[in-house]
Short mmCIF file of C-alpha atoms and ligand atoms in Angstrom, two decimals:
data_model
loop_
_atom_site.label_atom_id
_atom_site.label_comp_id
_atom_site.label_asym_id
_atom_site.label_seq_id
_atom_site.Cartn_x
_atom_site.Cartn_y
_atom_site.Cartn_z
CA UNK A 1382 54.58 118.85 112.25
CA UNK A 1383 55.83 118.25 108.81
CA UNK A 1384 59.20 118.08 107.14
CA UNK A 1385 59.39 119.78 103.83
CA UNK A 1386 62.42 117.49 102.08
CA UNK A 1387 62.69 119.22 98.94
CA UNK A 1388 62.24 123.03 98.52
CA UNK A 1389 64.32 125.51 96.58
CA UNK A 1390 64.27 128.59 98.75
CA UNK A 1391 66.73 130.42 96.88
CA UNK A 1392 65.00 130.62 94.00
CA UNK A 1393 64.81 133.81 92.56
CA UNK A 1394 61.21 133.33 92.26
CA UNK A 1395 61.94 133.97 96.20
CA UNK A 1396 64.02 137.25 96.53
CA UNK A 1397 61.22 139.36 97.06
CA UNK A 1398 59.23 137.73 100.31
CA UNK A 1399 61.84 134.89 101.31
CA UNK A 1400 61.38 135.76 104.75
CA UNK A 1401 57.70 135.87 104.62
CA UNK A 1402 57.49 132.56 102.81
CA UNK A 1403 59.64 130.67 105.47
CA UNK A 1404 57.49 132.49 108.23
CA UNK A 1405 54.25 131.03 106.46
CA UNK A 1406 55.75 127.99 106.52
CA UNK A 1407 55.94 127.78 110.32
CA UNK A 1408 52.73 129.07 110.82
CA UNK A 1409 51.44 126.40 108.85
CA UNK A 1410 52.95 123.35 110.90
CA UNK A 1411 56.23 123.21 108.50
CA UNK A 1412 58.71 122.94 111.40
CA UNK A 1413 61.78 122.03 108.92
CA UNK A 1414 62.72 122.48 105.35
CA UNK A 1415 65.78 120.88 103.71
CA UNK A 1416 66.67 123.29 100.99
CA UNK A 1417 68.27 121.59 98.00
CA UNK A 1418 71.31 122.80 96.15
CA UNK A 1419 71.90 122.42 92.20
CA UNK A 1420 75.28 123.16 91.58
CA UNK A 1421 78.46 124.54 93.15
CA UNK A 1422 76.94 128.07 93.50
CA UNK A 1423 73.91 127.03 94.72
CA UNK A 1424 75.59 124.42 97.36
CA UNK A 1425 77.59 127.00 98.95
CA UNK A 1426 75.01 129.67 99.33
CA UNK A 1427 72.27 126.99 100.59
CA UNK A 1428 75.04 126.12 103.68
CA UNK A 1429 75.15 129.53 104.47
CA UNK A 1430 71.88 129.95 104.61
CA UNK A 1431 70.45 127.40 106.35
CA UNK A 1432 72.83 128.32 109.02
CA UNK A 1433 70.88 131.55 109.39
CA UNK A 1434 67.55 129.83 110.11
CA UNK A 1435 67.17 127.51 113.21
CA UNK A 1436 64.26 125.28 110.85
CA UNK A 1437 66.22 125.25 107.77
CA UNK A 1438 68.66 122.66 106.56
CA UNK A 1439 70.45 121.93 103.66
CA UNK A 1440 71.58 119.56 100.68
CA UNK A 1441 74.93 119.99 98.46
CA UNK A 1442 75.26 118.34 95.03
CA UNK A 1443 75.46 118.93 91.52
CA UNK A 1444 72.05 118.36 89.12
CA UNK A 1445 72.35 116.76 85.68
CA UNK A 1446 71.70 119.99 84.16
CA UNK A 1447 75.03 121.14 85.61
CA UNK A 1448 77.27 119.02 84.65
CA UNK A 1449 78.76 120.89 82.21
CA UNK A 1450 82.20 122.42 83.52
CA UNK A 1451 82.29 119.58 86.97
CA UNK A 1452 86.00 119.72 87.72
CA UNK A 1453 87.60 117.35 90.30
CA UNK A 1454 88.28 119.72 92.58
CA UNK A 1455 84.41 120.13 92.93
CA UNK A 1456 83.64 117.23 94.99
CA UNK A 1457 86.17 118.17 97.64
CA UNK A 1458 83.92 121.30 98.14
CA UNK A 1459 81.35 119.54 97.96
CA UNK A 1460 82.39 117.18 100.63
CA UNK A 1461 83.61 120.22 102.86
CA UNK A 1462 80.35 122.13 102.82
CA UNK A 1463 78.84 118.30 103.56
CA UNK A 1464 80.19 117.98 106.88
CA UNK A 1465 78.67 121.75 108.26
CA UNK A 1466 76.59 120.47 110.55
CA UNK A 1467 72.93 121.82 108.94
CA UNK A 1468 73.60 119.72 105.63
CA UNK A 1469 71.86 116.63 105.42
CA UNK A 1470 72.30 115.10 102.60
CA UNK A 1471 74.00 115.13 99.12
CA UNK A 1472 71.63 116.08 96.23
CA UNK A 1473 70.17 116.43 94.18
CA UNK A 1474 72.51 114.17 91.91
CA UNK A 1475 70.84 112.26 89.26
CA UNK A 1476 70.17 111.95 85.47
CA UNK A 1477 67.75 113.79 83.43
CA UNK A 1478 67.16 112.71 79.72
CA UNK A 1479 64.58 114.70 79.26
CA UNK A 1480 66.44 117.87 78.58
CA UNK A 1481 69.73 117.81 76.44
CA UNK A 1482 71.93 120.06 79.03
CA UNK A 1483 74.37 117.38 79.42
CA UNK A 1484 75.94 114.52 77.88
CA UNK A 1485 74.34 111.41 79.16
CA UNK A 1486 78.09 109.95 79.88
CA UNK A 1487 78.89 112.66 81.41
CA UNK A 1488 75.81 112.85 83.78
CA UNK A 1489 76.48 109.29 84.78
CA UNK A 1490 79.99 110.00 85.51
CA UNK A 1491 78.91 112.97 88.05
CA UNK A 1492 75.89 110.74 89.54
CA UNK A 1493 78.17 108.09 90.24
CA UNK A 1494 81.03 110.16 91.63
CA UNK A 1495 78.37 111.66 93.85
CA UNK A 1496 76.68 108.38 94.91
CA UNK A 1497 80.70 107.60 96.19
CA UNK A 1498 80.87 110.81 97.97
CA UNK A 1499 77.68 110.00 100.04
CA UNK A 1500 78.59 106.74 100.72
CA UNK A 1501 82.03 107.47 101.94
CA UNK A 1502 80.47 110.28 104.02
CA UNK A 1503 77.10 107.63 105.15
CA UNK A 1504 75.04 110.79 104.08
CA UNK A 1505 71.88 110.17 102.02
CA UNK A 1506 71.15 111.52 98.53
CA UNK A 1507 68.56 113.15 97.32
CA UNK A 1508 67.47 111.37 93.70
CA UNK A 1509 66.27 113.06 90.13
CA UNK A 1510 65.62 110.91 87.82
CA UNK A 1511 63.93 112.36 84.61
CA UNK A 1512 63.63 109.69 81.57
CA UNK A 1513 66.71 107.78 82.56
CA UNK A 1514 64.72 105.19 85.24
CA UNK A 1515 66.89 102.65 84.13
CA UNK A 1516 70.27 103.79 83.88
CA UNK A 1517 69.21 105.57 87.31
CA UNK A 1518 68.32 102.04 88.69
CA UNK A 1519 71.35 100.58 87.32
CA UNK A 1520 73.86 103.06 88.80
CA UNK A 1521 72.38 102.68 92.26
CA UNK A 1522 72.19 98.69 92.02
CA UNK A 1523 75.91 99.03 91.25
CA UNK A 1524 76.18 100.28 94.92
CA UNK A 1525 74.49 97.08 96.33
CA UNK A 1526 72.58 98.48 98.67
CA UNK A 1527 75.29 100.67 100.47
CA UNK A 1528 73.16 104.55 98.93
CA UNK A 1529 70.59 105.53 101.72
CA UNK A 1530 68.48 108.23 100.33
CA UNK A 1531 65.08 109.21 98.85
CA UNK A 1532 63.84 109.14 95.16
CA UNK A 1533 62.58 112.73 94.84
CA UNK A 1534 58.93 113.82 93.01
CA UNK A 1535 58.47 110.48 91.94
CA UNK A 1536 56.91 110.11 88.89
CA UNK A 1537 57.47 106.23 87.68
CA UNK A 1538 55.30 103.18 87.80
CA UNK A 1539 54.38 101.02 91.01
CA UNK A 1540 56.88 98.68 89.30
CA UNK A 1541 59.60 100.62 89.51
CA UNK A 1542 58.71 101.84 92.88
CA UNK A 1543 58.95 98.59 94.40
CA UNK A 1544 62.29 98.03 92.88
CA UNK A 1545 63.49 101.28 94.11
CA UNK A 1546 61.75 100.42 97.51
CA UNK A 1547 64.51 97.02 97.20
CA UNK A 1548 67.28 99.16 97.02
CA UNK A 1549 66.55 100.54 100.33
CA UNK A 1550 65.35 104.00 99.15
CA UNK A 1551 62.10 106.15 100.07
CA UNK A 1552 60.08 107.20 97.54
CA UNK A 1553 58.79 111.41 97.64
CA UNK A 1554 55.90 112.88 96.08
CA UNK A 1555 55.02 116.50 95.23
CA UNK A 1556 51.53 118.06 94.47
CA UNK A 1557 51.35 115.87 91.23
CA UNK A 1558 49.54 114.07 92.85
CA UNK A 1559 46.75 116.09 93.31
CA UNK A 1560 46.63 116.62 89.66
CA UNK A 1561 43.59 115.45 87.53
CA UNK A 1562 45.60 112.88 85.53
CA UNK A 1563 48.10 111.16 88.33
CA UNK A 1564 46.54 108.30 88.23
CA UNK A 1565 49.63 106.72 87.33
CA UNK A 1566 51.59 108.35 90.17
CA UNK A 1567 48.68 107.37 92.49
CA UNK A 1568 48.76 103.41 91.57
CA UNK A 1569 52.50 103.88 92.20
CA UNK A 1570 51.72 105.75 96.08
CA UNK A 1571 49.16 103.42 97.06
CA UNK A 1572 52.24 100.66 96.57
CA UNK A 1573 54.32 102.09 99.10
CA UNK A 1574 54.88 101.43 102.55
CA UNK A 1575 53.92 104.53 104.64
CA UNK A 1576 57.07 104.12 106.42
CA UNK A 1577 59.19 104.89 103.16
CA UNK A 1578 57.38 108.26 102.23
CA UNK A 1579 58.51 111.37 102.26
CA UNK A 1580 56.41 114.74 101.53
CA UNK A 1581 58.01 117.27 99.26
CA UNK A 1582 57.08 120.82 97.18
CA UNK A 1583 59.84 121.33 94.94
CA UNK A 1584 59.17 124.84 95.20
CA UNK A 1585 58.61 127.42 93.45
CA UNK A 1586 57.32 124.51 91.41
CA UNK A 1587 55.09 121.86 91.05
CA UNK A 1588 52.19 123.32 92.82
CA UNK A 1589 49.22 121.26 94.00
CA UNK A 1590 45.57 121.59 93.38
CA UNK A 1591 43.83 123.94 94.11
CA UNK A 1592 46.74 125.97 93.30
CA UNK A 1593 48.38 124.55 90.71
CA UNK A 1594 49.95 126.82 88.05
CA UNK A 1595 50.99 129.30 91.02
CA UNK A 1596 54.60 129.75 92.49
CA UNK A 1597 54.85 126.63 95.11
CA UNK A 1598 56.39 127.68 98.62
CA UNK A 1599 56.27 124.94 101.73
CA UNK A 1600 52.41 125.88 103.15
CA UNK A 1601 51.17 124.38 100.25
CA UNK A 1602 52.37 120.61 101.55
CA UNK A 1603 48.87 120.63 103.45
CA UNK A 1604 47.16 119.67 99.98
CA UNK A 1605 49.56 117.03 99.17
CA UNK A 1606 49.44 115.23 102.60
CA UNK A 1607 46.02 115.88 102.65
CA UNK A 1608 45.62 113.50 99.10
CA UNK A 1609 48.17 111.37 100.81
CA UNK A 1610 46.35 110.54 103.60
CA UNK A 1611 42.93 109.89 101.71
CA UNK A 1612 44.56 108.00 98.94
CA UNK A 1613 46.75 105.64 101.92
CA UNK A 1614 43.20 105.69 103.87
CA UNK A 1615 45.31 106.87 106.96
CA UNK A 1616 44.38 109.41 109.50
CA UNK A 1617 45.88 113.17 108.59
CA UNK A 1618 47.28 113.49 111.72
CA UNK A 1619 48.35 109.74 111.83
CA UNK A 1620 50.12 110.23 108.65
CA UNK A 1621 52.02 113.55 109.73
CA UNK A 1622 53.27 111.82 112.80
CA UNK A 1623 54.58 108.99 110.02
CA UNK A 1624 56.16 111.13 107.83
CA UNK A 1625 58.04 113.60 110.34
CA UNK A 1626 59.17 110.19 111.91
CA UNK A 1627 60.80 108.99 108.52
CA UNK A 1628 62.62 111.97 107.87
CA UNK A 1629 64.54 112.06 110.67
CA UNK A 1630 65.05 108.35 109.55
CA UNK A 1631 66.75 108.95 106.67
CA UNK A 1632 68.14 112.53 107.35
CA UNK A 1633 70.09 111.14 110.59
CA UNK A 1634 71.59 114.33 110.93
CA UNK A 1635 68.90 116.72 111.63
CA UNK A 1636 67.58 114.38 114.62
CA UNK A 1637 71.17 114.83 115.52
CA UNK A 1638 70.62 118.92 115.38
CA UNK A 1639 67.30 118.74 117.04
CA UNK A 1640 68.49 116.61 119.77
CA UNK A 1641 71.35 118.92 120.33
CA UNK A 1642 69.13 122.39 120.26
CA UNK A 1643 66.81 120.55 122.75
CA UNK A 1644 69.49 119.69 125.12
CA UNK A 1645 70.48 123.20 125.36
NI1 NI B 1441 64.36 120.01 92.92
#
């Protein structure tokens, strides 16, 4: 069974087989998918639907693209559609200094508001971090220790990792690294405890080999826990068990759900 953490299922690169993406899913051993918001929009519709799908959960939170326009009154909504019962987590929240869609005070002002939402609310976050490792590792230290949450499609050394890993956080990787040149990426897996991963697509994006340069949808995790697993030198199955385990770590509330649905 695996736990897709990261997926954007309301892409648009979605509205023409949604339904037949989220049934491959299940066929394939995907037996839950947090869908991840980007803004207010996206954070309300995401609720909604993941409270149409038994398998499908959700995250609320405003991207550092998105900052633009954030008005107080946001983060009440945001803590609202936080405590449905299907939303896991608050993300994904972060700073991105690779594009110029927001001012970089202005993304750190949103991050941090965020980070205080989720702590208030002991909900995890889910983390980008594009270019900006270290005001992204200062923001978080700032919270001494007191952020749960998961550092999402990491990209950064094994150095930073292990810091990262110090804060308390798990690190997530997406098919990158099944990429020809992730040997970078795979020096920085191969320093992590299995107990602090967390499998991701990022989907409809960031497709992994063999299929790289195709729309990404959940199925496609098989390649990336399949490199996983031979670069950790831990059984598939082994590793599955691991990482399904971990999620419901982290993401307290969908063991919550699950326990609930079973004791029906
Ligand atoms: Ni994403």
């Amino acid at each position: 069974m695996i736990f897709e953490s990261h997926a954007h299922l309301l892409a648009k690169q979605f509205d023409h087989d949604r339904d037949e993406v989220i049934k491959r899913a299940l066929e394939n051993g995907i037996h839950a998918v947090l869908n991840v918001s980007d803004d207010m929009k996206s954070s309300k519709e995401s609720v909604i639907f993941a409270n149409t799908h038994e398998r499908i959960f959700s995250s609320v939170g405003i991207h550092p693209h998105n900052g633009k326009g954030f008005k107080e009154e946001d983060l009440d909504l945001l803590e609202t559609l936080a405590l449905d019962s299907k939303t896991l987590a608050i993300g994904e929240i972060g700073l991105d200094y690779y594009y110029d869609f927001c001012e970089k005070e202005v993304q750190k002002e949103i991050f941090a508001k965020q980070l205080e939402l989720a702590k208030n609310m002991g909900l995890p976050v889910i983390i980008h971090d594009r270019e900006a490792h270290k005001d992204t590792i200062d923001i978080l230290s700032s919270f001494n220790k007191e952020i749960k949450g998961v550092m999402h499609c990491y990209s950064g050394s094994a150095e930073s990792a292990k810091i990262l890993l110090n804060l308390g956080l798990y690190i997530s990787f997406t098919g990158v690294i099944t990429f020809k040149n992730a040997n970078k990426t795979i020096e920085a897996l191969k320093a992590i405890p299995l107990d602090r991963l967390l499998l991701e697509t990022d989907c409809p994006y960031m497709s992994p080999e063999p299929l790289r340069g195709t729309r990404n949808e959940p199925k496609n995790l098989i390649y990336t826990a399949r490199k996983i697993a031979e670069v950790k030198q831990v059984q598939y199955d082994i590793l599955l068990e691991q990482l399904w385990e971990n999620s419901f770590n982290l993401f307290e509330k969908a063991r919550r759900y699950k326990q609930e649905l079973e004791s029906r």
